Amino acid sequence: HAVSKQCTIDTIESLVGVDIDYYVDTNFQGVVDIVDALDGIVVDSPIAFVGQSSSAQRGHYTVYVPAGEDVRLNGEQALAFARERHLFATGDFARQEHQQEVIEAIIRKMMRTRDVNTFLKVLEAAGQNIQTNLTVDQMTSFVSYALQKTNRYYDSEHLEKVFQLRTSRVTGYSSNLWDSGSKILLYIYRLWNGSLADTRKAINRNTDMTSVISAVTNRIKWSINWEFTPSPISYDLYAEAQIPGDTIPAEYACGENQYLNEDGKCTCNAGFTMDANGGCVVQTTPTPSATPTPTPTATPDDDDEPTPAPTPTPTPDDTTPEPVPTPTPDPQTPEPTPVPTPTAEPTQPPVSCGENAYENGGACYCNDGYTGDPYSACYVIIPDEPEQPEGGEDGGGG
């Protein structure tokens, strides 16, 4: 299909041995517009997921498809439902089934409608996004035949049953094929010869108008109350020997934790990095160097005695250095004058002052407004009471 429509037709004709006379090809937007013109379709969605939109750019997962039976989908949802395969266990086979279900739902909705405007909307959407080799006369003749059948059909509520759609697929098994051009081991799906034969037989039985179905009439039983269940066209397994798949040639075989990329070169798997020997080892993230946290130095209170710092004890080495010989002074060379080593002035120990006192120049003094022993405690100065004048507090006479 990536080459051309004709290539797809030729491949299918060669595979199943039938002639394909007509085709209908639509793009993503065609599915969206046709479903929206029908005001949605109803399908059975096994799971809920977020699928891709009809945008030309891939990877736009913005369309929510709900789960459930008889779920109503709009155009974008129907397209996402028909495209998704990664979330289903059977992969592409599930996608094929969903695409067939969408086609059946579109036909069912078209057969049930009685609105002329709806038909016009569908034709408009189809005309812009669909390509076919059917002529206008052929399409008109087909629609006319369908209308005649529906007018005579007994079940007016299910006119889509006028056309019985049988769907199937050709079955097989998983295998591998080495592509020497791209240097890649490709996944392929080999088909059972029995499935091809059964599919070819079913198609010929429905398209060959001259074929005669023979049966013993007295062995046929039928009742209108019996539900007809058609036999499957092909089966999942056949009693056939599987063809062994290809393997990667030795010259292109990669080592452990490696894979062969598009350029035919061995590349490390995700989470691995290549070492100096060409092998792939687990990629480690370098641990950043820890920054030592400085130990906070406690500020002593005025009442606390300072704690002297411990004197470091030298750690002896494992080996004792050899003694250095003392050079003999040359009598002709005057001895150098020794440079006096400055002596550090003795540090006065910090003074501990009492309450309501402060230290200044190694001595303690009471704070302003206080008196007493600054090394013990200072107390508030209480002013003397003024002398009272004679005659009482009011200063008046007797």
Short mmCIF file of C-alpha atoms in Angstrom, two decimals:
data_model
loop_
_atom_site.label_atom_id
_atom_site.label_comp_id
_atom_site.label_asym_id
_atom_site.label_seq_id
_atom_site.Cartn_x
_atom_site.Cartn_y
_atom_site.Cartn_z
CA HIS A 1 0.00 0.00 0.00
CA ALA A 2 2.99 2.31 0.48
CA VAL A 3 3.78 2.04 -3.26
CA SER A 4 0.42 2.45 -4.96
CA LYS A 5 -3.17 1.24 -5.01
CA GLN A 6 -2.42 -0.90 -8.04
CA CYS A 7 0.44 -2.61 -6.22
CA THR A 8 -1.94 -3.51 -3.40
CA ILE A 9 -4.52 -4.85 -5.85
CA ASP A 10 -1.91 -6.91 -7.73
CA THR A 11 -0.57 -8.37 -4.48
CA ILE A 12 -4.01 -9.47 -3.26
CA GLU A 13 -4.96 -10.89 -6.65
CA SER A 14 -1.76 -12.94 -6.73
CA LEU A 15 -2.21 -14.08 -3.14
CA VAL A 16 -5.80 -15.35 -3.24
CA GLY A 17 -6.15 -15.94 -6.97
CA VAL A 18 -9.15 -13.70 -7.66
CA ASP A 19 -9.70 -10.64 -9.82
CA ILE A 20 -10.39 -7.32 -8.09
CA ASP A 21 -12.36 -5.14 -10.46
CA TYR A 22 -13.23 -2.15 -8.29
CA TYR A 23 -11.80 -0.30 -5.33
CA VAL A 24 -12.77 2.56 -3.02
CA ASP A 25 -9.96 4.52 -1.37
CA THR A 26 -10.47 7.13 1.34
CA ASN A 27 -8.20 9.27 3.47
CA PHE A 28 -8.43 10.01 7.19
CA GLN A 29 -10.48 13.14 6.67
CA GLY A 30 -12.95 11.17 4.56
CA VAL A 31 -13.72 8.86 7.48
CA VAL A 32 -14.20 11.84 9.81
CA ASP A 33 -16.46 13.76 7.42
CA ILE A 34 -18.61 10.77 6.44
CA VAL A 35 -19.23 9.71 10.05
CA ASP A 36 -20.03 13.30 11.06
CA ALA A 37 -22.40 13.62 8.08
CA LEU A 38 -24.25 10.58 9.45
CA ASP A 39 -24.34 12.19 12.91
CA GLY A 40 -22.11 9.47 14.34
CA ILE A 41 -21.97 5.68 14.31
CA VAL A 42 -22.38 2.97 16.96
CA VAL A 43 -19.66 0.37 17.64
CA ASP A 44 -18.50 -1.95 20.44
CA SER A 45 -15.31 -0.61 22.01
CA PRO A 46 -13.56 -3.16 24.26
CA ILE A 47 -11.40 -0.60 26.09
CA ALA A 48 -11.22 3.13 26.68
CA PHE A 49 -8.18 4.92 25.29
CA VAL A 50 -6.89 8.20 23.88
CA GLY A 51 -6.11 7.86 20.18
CA GLN A 52 -4.60 9.90 17.37
CA SER A 53 -6.45 12.69 15.66
CA SER A 54 -6.82 13.22 11.92
CA SER A 55 -3.99 15.75 11.97
CA ALA A 56 -1.36 15.30 9.27
CA GLN A 57 1.29 15.39 11.99
CA ARG A 58 1.68 12.05 13.73
CA GLY A 59 1.62 11.64 17.48
CA HIS A 60 -1.35 13.89 18.31
CA TYR A 61 -3.05 11.67 20.91
CA THR A 62 -5.97 13.89 21.83
CA VAL A 63 -9.11 11.87 20.93
CA TYR A 64 -10.84 10.01 23.76
CA VAL A 65 -12.66 6.80 22.80
CA PRO A 66 -14.88 5.39 25.59
CA ALA A 67 -15.37 1.71 26.33
CA GLY A 68 -18.62 -0.23 26.18
CA GLU A 69 -21.18 -1.86 23.93
CA ASP A 70 -23.12 0.30 21.47
CA VAL A 71 -20.83 3.28 22.01
CA ARG A 72 -21.68 6.31 19.89
CA LEU A 73 -18.63 7.80 18.15
CA ASN A 74 -18.19 10.98 16.17
CA GLY A 75 -15.90 11.27 13.16
CA GLU A 76 -12.62 11.82 15.04
CA GLN A 77 -13.44 9.05 17.51
CA ALA A 78 -14.35 6.61 14.73
CA LEU A 79 -11.03 7.31 13.00
CA ALA A 80 -9.06 6.83 16.23
CA PHE A 81 -10.95 3.58 16.86
CA ALA A 82 -10.07 2.33 13.37
CA ARG A 83 -6.38 3.26 13.68
CA GLU A 84 -5.38 2.00 17.12
CA ARG A 85 -3.42 -1.26 17.38
CA HIS A 86 -0.73 -0.85 20.05
CA LEU A 87 -3.17 -1.06 22.97
CA PHE A 88 -4.69 -4.36 21.87
CA ALA A 89 -3.18 -7.80 22.48
CA THR A 90 -3.72 -8.93 18.87
CA GLY A 91 -2.20 -5.74 17.47
CA ASP A 92 -2.86 -5.20 13.78
CA PHE A 93 -5.49 -7.94 13.69
CA ALA A 94 -7.59 -5.99 16.19
CA ARG A 95 -7.18 -2.90 14.02
CA GLN A 96 -8.43 -4.84 10.97
CA GLU A 97 -11.51 -5.96 12.89
CA HIS A 98 -12.21 -2.41 14.05
CA GLN A 99 -11.86 -1.04 10.53
CA GLN A 100 -14.35 -3.62 9.29
CA GLU A 101 -16.66 -2.71 12.17
CA VAL A 102 -16.51 0.99 11.24
CA ILE A 103 -17.34 0.19 7.60
CA GLU A 104 -20.29 -1.95 8.67
CA ALA A 105 -21.51 0.78 11.04
CA ILE A 106 -21.38 3.36 8.24
CA ILE A 107 -23.35 1.10 5.89
CA ARG A 108 -25.85 0.30 8.64
CA LYS A 109 -26.41 3.98 9.38
CA MET A 110 -26.80 4.85 5.68
CA MET A 111 -29.30 2.04 5.11
CA ARG A 112 -31.45 3.18 8.03
CA THR A 113 -31.61 6.86 7.15
CA ARG A 114 -34.60 8.35 5.36
CA ASP A 115 -33.30 11.92 5.28
CA VAL A 116 -32.34 13.16 1.82
CA ASN A 117 -30.13 15.88 3.31
CA THR A 118 -28.12 13.23 5.12
CA PHE A 119 -27.43 11.46 1.83
CA LEU A 120 -26.34 14.75 0.29
CA LYS A 121 -23.94 15.41 3.18
CA VAL A 122 -22.45 11.93 2.82
CA LEU A 123 -22.01 12.36 -0.93
CA GLU A 124 -20.35 15.73 -0.39
CA ALA A 125 -17.95 14.29 2.18
CA ALA A 126 -17.21 11.29 -0.04
CA GLY A 127 -16.65 13.39 -3.13
CA GLN A 128 -13.89 15.41 -1.47
CA ASN A 129 -12.00 12.57 0.20
CA ILE A 130 -12.69 9.33 -1.68
CA GLN A 131 -11.18 7.90 -4.86
CA THR A 132 -12.77 5.01 -6.78
CA ASN A 133 -12.77 3.49 -10.25
CA LEU A 134 -16.54 3.00 -10.15
CA THR A 135 -18.35 5.13 -12.70
CA VAL A 136 -21.34 7.31 -11.82
CA ASP A 137 -23.66 4.96 -13.72
CA GLN A 138 -22.35 1.97 -11.78
CA MET A 139 -22.81 3.69 -8.43
CA THR A 140 -26.30 4.86 -9.39
CA SER A 141 -27.26 1.36 -10.47
CA PHE A 142 -25.99 -0.07 -7.20
CA VAL A 143 -27.96 2.45 -5.10
CA SER A 144 -31.10 1.77 -7.15
CA TYR A 145 -30.74 -1.96 -6.57
CA ALA A 146 -30.25 -1.39 -2.84
CA LEU A 147 -33.41 0.73 -2.61
CA GLN A 148 -35.45 -1.95 -4.37
CA LYS A 149 -34.20 -4.57 -1.94
CA THR A 150 -34.93 -2.43 1.11
CA ASN A 151 -38.47 -1.66 -0.02
CA ARG A 152 -39.23 -5.38 -0.08
CA TYR A 153 -37.32 -6.29 3.09
CA TYR A 154 -39.48 -7.52 5.96
CA ASP A 155 -37.49 -5.95 8.81
CA SER A 156 -37.73 -2.20 8.27
CA GLU A 157 -35.85 -1.51 11.51
CA HIS A 158 -32.77 -3.42 10.34
CA LEU A 159 -32.49 -2.66 6.65
CA GLU A 160 -28.73 -3.12 6.81
CA LYS A 161 -29.36 -6.86 6.88
CA VAL A 162 -30.31 -6.67 3.22
CA PHE A 163 -26.58 -6.98 2.59
CA GLN A 164 -24.89 -9.73 4.54
CA LEU A 165 -21.27 -8.75 5.12
CA ARG A 166 -18.89 -11.63 5.81
CA THR A 167 -15.48 -10.64 7.11
CA SER A 168 -12.43 -12.81 7.64
CA ARG A 169 -8.66 -12.73 7.46
CA VAL A 170 -5.95 -15.00 6.16
CA THR A 171 -4.21 -16.58 9.15
CA GLY A 172 -0.59 -17.52 9.72
CA TYR A 173 2.27 -17.31 12.24
CA SER A 174 5.02 -14.90 13.27
CA SER A 175 8.47 -15.16 11.70
CA ASN A 176 11.56 -13.13 10.74
CA LEU A 177 13.22 -12.19 7.47
CA TRP A 178 16.74 -10.77 7.14
CA ASP A 179 16.86 -7.77 4.81
CA SER A 180 20.38 -7.58 3.41
CA GLY A 181 19.83 -4.10 2.00
CA SER A 182 18.90 -2.38 5.24
CA LYS A 183 20.80 -4.87 7.44
CA ILE A 184 17.70 -5.35 9.60
CA LEU A 185 15.92 -8.48 10.81
CA LEU A 186 12.34 -7.77 9.80
CA TYR A 187 9.18 -9.14 11.39
CA ILE A 188 6.92 -10.94 8.91
CA TYR A 189 3.67 -12.87 9.13
CA ARG A 190 3.86 -16.11 7.16
CA LEU A 191 0.50 -17.39 5.93
CA TRP A 192 -0.84 -20.88 6.24
CA ASN A 193 -1.35 -22.49 2.84
CA GLY A 194 -4.59 -23.97 4.16
CA SER A 195 -5.91 -20.53 5.13
CA LEU A 196 -5.13 -19.19 1.66
CA ALA A 197 -6.97 -22.13 0.08
CA ASP A 198 -10.02 -21.71 2.33
CA THR A 199 -10.19 -17.98 1.66
CA ARG A 200 -9.89 -18.49 -2.08
CA LYS A 201 -12.65 -21.10 -1.98
CA ALA A 202 -15.01 -18.81 -0.02
CA ILE A 203 -14.51 -15.90 -2.42
CA ASN A 204 -15.07 -18.04 -5.49
CA ARG A 205 -18.20 -19.57 -3.97
CA ASN A 206 -19.74 -16.11 -3.55
CA THR A 207 -18.61 -14.58 -6.84
CA ASP A 208 -19.02 -17.48 -9.27
CA MET A 209 -22.63 -17.35 -10.39
CA THR A 210 -22.33 -20.64 -12.29
CA SER A 211 -21.31 -22.75 -9.30
CA VAL A 212 -23.84 -25.25 -7.97
CA ILE A 213 -24.11 -26.22 -4.31
CA SER A 214 -25.05 -29.85 -4.05
CA ALA A 215 -26.75 -31.23 -0.96
CA VAL A 216 -28.86 -34.19 0.02
CA THR A 217 -32.32 -32.68 0.48
CA ASN A 218 -33.64 -35.30 2.85
CA ARG A 219 -30.82 -34.53 5.28
CA ILE A 220 -31.47 -30.78 5.45
CA LYS A 221 -33.26 -29.54 8.56
CA TRP A 222 -34.45 -25.99 8.92
CA SER A 223 -36.58 -23.91 11.26
CA ILE A 224 -37.39 -20.22 11.35
CA ASN A 225 -36.66 -20.27 15.08
CA TRP A 226 -33.09 -21.47 14.65
CA GLU A 227 -30.34 -18.88 14.63
CA PHE A 228 -28.00 -19.39 11.73
CA THR A 229 -24.31 -19.37 12.65
CA PRO A 230 -22.06 -19.51 9.59
CA SER A 231 -18.92 -21.60 9.71
CA PRO A 232 -15.60 -19.74 9.84
CA ILE A 233 -13.93 -19.11 6.52
CA SER A 234 -10.45 -19.94 7.82
CA TYR A 235 -8.91 -21.16 11.07
CA ASP A 236 -6.12 -19.95 13.33
CA LEU A 237 -4.07 -23.17 13.14
CA TYR A 238 -3.40 -25.67 10.37
CA ALA A 239 -1.51 -28.97 10.43
CA GLU A 240 1.44 -27.55 8.51
CA ALA A 241 5.16 -27.35 9.25
CA GLN A 242 6.32 -23.83 10.02
CA ILE A 243 9.13 -22.38 7.95
CA PRO A 244 12.04 -21.39 10.25
CA GLY A 245 12.68 -17.67 10.40
CA ASP A 246 15.94 -16.00 9.47
CA THR A 247 18.56 -15.02 12.02
CA ILE A 248 21.06 -12.17 12.04
CA PRO A 249 24.26 -13.14 10.18
CA ALA A 250 27.33 -13.56 12.37
CA GLU A 251 29.06 -10.51 10.90
CA TYR A 252 26.12 -8.35 11.95
CA ALA A 253 25.36 -10.04 15.25
CA CYS A 254 25.44 -7.66 18.18
CA GLY A 255 26.58 -8.34 21.71
CA GLU A 256 24.66 -8.40 24.93
CA ASN A 257 22.42 -5.38 25.61
CA GLN A 258 22.77 -4.23 21.97
CA TYR A 259 20.63 -4.03 18.87
CA LEU A 260 21.26 -3.44 15.16
CA ASN A 261 20.14 0.06 14.18
CA GLU A 262 18.95 1.37 10.81
CA ASP A 263 22.55 1.96 9.69
CA GLY A 264 23.53 -1.65 10.29
CA LYS A 265 25.57 -0.78 13.37
CA CYS A 266 25.31 -2.25 16.85
CA THR A 267 23.91 0.25 19.32
CA CYS A 268 23.47 -0.02 23.07
CA ASN A 269 19.96 -0.53 24.37
CA ALA A 270 18.27 2.22 26.32
CA GLY A 271 19.87 2.65 29.75
CA PHE A 272 23.24 1.27 28.60
CA THR A 273 26.42 2.93 27.37
CA MET A 274 29.38 1.58 25.41
CA ASP A 275 32.62 1.01 27.30
CA ALA A 276 36.20 1.07 26.00
CA ASN A 277 35.99 -2.58 24.88
CA GLY A 278 32.89 -2.02 22.75
CA GLY A 279 30.53 -3.70 25.20
CA CYS A 280 27.39 -2.16 26.64
CA VAL A 281 27.24 -1.64 30.38
CA VAL A 282 24.59 -0.12 32.58
CA GLN A 283 24.68 3.65 32.32
CA THR A 284 25.29 5.21 35.71
CA THR A 285 24.58 8.75 36.70
CA PRO A 286 27.60 10.41 38.41
CA THR A 287 26.93 11.22 42.03
CA PRO A 288 27.57 14.91 42.72
CA SER A 289 30.24 15.66 45.33
CA ALA A 290 28.71 16.36 48.68
CA THR A 291 29.42 19.85 50.03
CA PRO A 292 30.40 19.62 53.69
CA THR A 293 27.98 21.44 55.93
CA PRO A 294 29.81 23.78 58.29
CA THR A 295 29.28 23.01 61.94
CA PRO A 296 27.70 26.02 63.61
CA THR A 297 29.76 27.50 66.43
CA ALA A 298 27.74 28.17 69.52
CA THR A 299 27.99 31.70 70.89
CA PRO A 300 28.57 31.49 74.63
CA ASP A 301 26.24 33.37 76.88
CA ASP A 302 27.60 35.86 79.31
CA ASP A 303 27.21 33.36 82.15
CA ASP A 304 28.86 30.43 80.32
CA GLU A 305 32.52 29.71 80.60
CA PRO A 306 34.22 29.32 77.20
CA THR A 307 35.15 25.79 76.26
CA PRO A 308 38.81 25.61 75.28
CA ALA A 309 39.49 24.09 71.88
CA PRO A 310 41.09 20.62 72.05
CA THR A 311 44.75 20.45 71.21
CA PRO A 312 45.26 18.23 68.14
CA THR A 313 47.40 15.18 68.80
CA PRO A 314 49.81 14.40 65.98
CA THR A 315 49.32 10.97 64.46
CA PRO A 316 52.62 9.16 63.98
CA ASP A 317 53.37 7.81 60.54
CA ASP A 318 54.02 4.14 59.96
CA THR A 319 57.68 4.86 59.26
CA THR A 320 60.07 7.09 61.18
CA PRO A 321 62.00 9.43 58.89
CA GLU A 322 65.76 9.10 58.80
CA PRO A 323 67.58 11.76 60.90
CA VAL A 324 68.94 14.61 58.85
CA PRO A 325 72.67 15.13 59.55
CA THR A 326 73.62 18.51 60.95
CA PRO A 327 76.02 20.27 58.58
CA THR A 328 79.43 21.23 59.97
CA PRO A 329 79.86 25.02 59.94
CA ASP A 330 82.60 26.36 57.70
CA PRO A 331 85.08 28.43 59.76
CA GLN A 332 85.47 30.89 56.92
CA THR A 333 81.71 31.49 56.69
CA PRO A 334 80.22 33.76 59.34
CA GLU A 335 77.23 32.39 61.15
CA PRO A 336 73.95 34.07 60.16
CA THR A 337 72.35 36.35 62.65
CA PRO A 338 69.28 34.63 64.07
CA VAL A 339 66.01 36.39 63.40
CA PRO A 340 64.01 36.75 66.59
CA THR A 341 60.71 34.90 66.52
CA PRO A 342 57.85 37.20 67.51
CA THR A 343 56.22 36.09 70.68
CA ALA A 344 52.45 36.25 70.81
CA GLU A 345 51.14 38.40 73.58
CA PRO A 346 49.31 36.43 76.21
CA THR A 347 45.59 36.43 75.65
CA GLN A 348 43.56 37.48 78.63
CA PRO A 349 40.89 34.98 79.46
CA PRO A 350 37.40 36.29 78.88
CA VAL A 351 35.81 37.93 81.89
CA SER A 352 32.49 36.64 83.16
CA CYS A 353 30.37 39.53 84.31
CA GLY A 354 27.38 39.34 86.55
CA GLU A 355 23.75 40.13 85.87
CA ASN A 356 23.01 43.64 84.54
CA ALA A 357 26.74 44.19 83.88
CA TYR A 358 28.98 44.41 80.84
CA GLU A 359 32.65 43.80 80.04
CA ASN A 360 35.01 46.47 78.78
CA GLY A 361 38.78 46.12 78.54
CA GLY A 362 38.84 43.01 80.65
CA ALA A 363 36.85 44.58 83.49
CA CYS A 364 33.16 44.43 84.43
CA TYR A 365 30.97 47.47 84.92
CA CYS A 366 27.34 47.85 85.97
CA ASN A 367 24.89 48.99 83.34
CA ASP A 368 23.58 52.55 83.46
CA GLY A 369 21.10 52.97 86.29
CA TYR A 370 22.51 49.98 88.14
CA THR A 371 24.99 49.64 91.00
CA GLY A 372 26.56 46.86 92.98
CA ASP A 373 29.21 44.21 92.30
CA PRO A 374 29.54 43.89 88.52
CA TYR A 375 31.19 40.47 88.85
CA SER A 376 28.25 39.13 90.80
CA ALA A 377 25.09 41.15 90.19
CA CYS A 378 24.06 44.76 89.72
CA TYR A 379 20.79 46.13 91.01
CA VAL A 380 18.70 49.17 90.13
CA ILE A 381 19.68 52.42 91.80
CA ILE A 382 16.72 53.61 93.92
CA PRO A 383 16.72 57.42 94.18
CA ASP A 384 16.38 59.01 97.64
CA GLU A 385 12.94 60.31 98.50
CA PRO A 386 12.79 64.14 98.62
CA GLU A 387 12.41 65.73 102.05
CA GLN A 388 8.84 66.73 102.86
CA PRO A 389 8.33 70.41 103.84
CA GLU A 390 7.03 71.12 107.30
CA GLY A 391 3.31 71.38 107.65
CA GLY A 392 2.33 68.35 105.68
CA GLU A 393 2.36 67.28 102.09
CA ASP A 394 0.29 70.22 100.89
CA GLY A 395 2.78 72.72 102.28
CA GLY A 396 0.09 74.61 104.16
CA GLY A 397 0.18 75.74 107.77
CA GLY A 398 -1.83 74.40 110.66
#
